[in-house]
Amino acid sequence: MKPERLPRVVLGVTGSIAAYRAADLVSMMTQNGIEVDVILTREGERFIPPLTLHSLSRRPVHTQDGVEPVSGRPTHIALGDDADLVLIAPATAQIIGNYAHGLAPDLLSSTLLATPAPVVIAPAMNGKMWAHPAVQENVRILTARGVRWIGPDRGYLACGYEGAGRLWPVTKIFEETKALLDAIVQGKSPAKAKRV
């Protein structure tokens, strides 16, 4: 009898100083029986190398310069279709804006537009950026479409300011994601759950 496949998360890692914390997140998910397909943006590669995430996930890491078909399907379609959940951690203002306005200049943005899976976003940016009316409007747009948010946290930021904008603790991101993923996997039919 063929075993059921493991639950699968597509993890988008973007160009935030907090990108290095994705390593711990990938490790936690992998150790808890979750397959993780990482999409690392070009800006994200400046903060954490693909090899680190590949070693922890034991799966290929998808980068902007290494976009190849998966099982004969375009990469963004295959990743989007096969995901039970898409998590962006850390998420910059750029990726939030792309998603809110239907822009697809990179693999991660294209995957977000192609996936029928639920999407969770864990923002990390300067507090003034997070509070900017344009960013908050994008948050409202995506919330109305069913996107879930984890954070941001308040505290000392890498830029030297204090305020809202810190990536939530990785353990909390993992716990929230795992609870949601368990509910999705247990409660959905073989067809993908559709976003509102």
Short mmCIF file of N, CA, C and O in Angstrom, two decimals, residues 52 159 164:
data_model
loop_
_atom_site.label_atom_id
_atom_site.label_comp_id
_atom_site.label_asym_id
_atom_site.label_seq_id
_atom_site.Cartn_x
_atom_site.Cartn_y
_atom_site.Cartn_z
N THR A 52 22.07 26.42 2.05
CA THR A 52 21.64 26.26 3.44
C THR A 52 20.23 25.71 3.51
O THR A 52 19.95 24.74 4.24
N CYS A 159 17.24 48.12 11.81
CA CYS A 159 17.59 49.47 11.35
C CYS A 159 17.89 50.43 12.50
O CYS A 159 18.28 51.57 12.28
N ALA A 164 6.69 48.30 15.43
CA ALA A 164 6.14 47.10 14.79
C ALA A 164 6.90 46.87 13.49
O ALA A 164 7.12 47.81 12.73
#
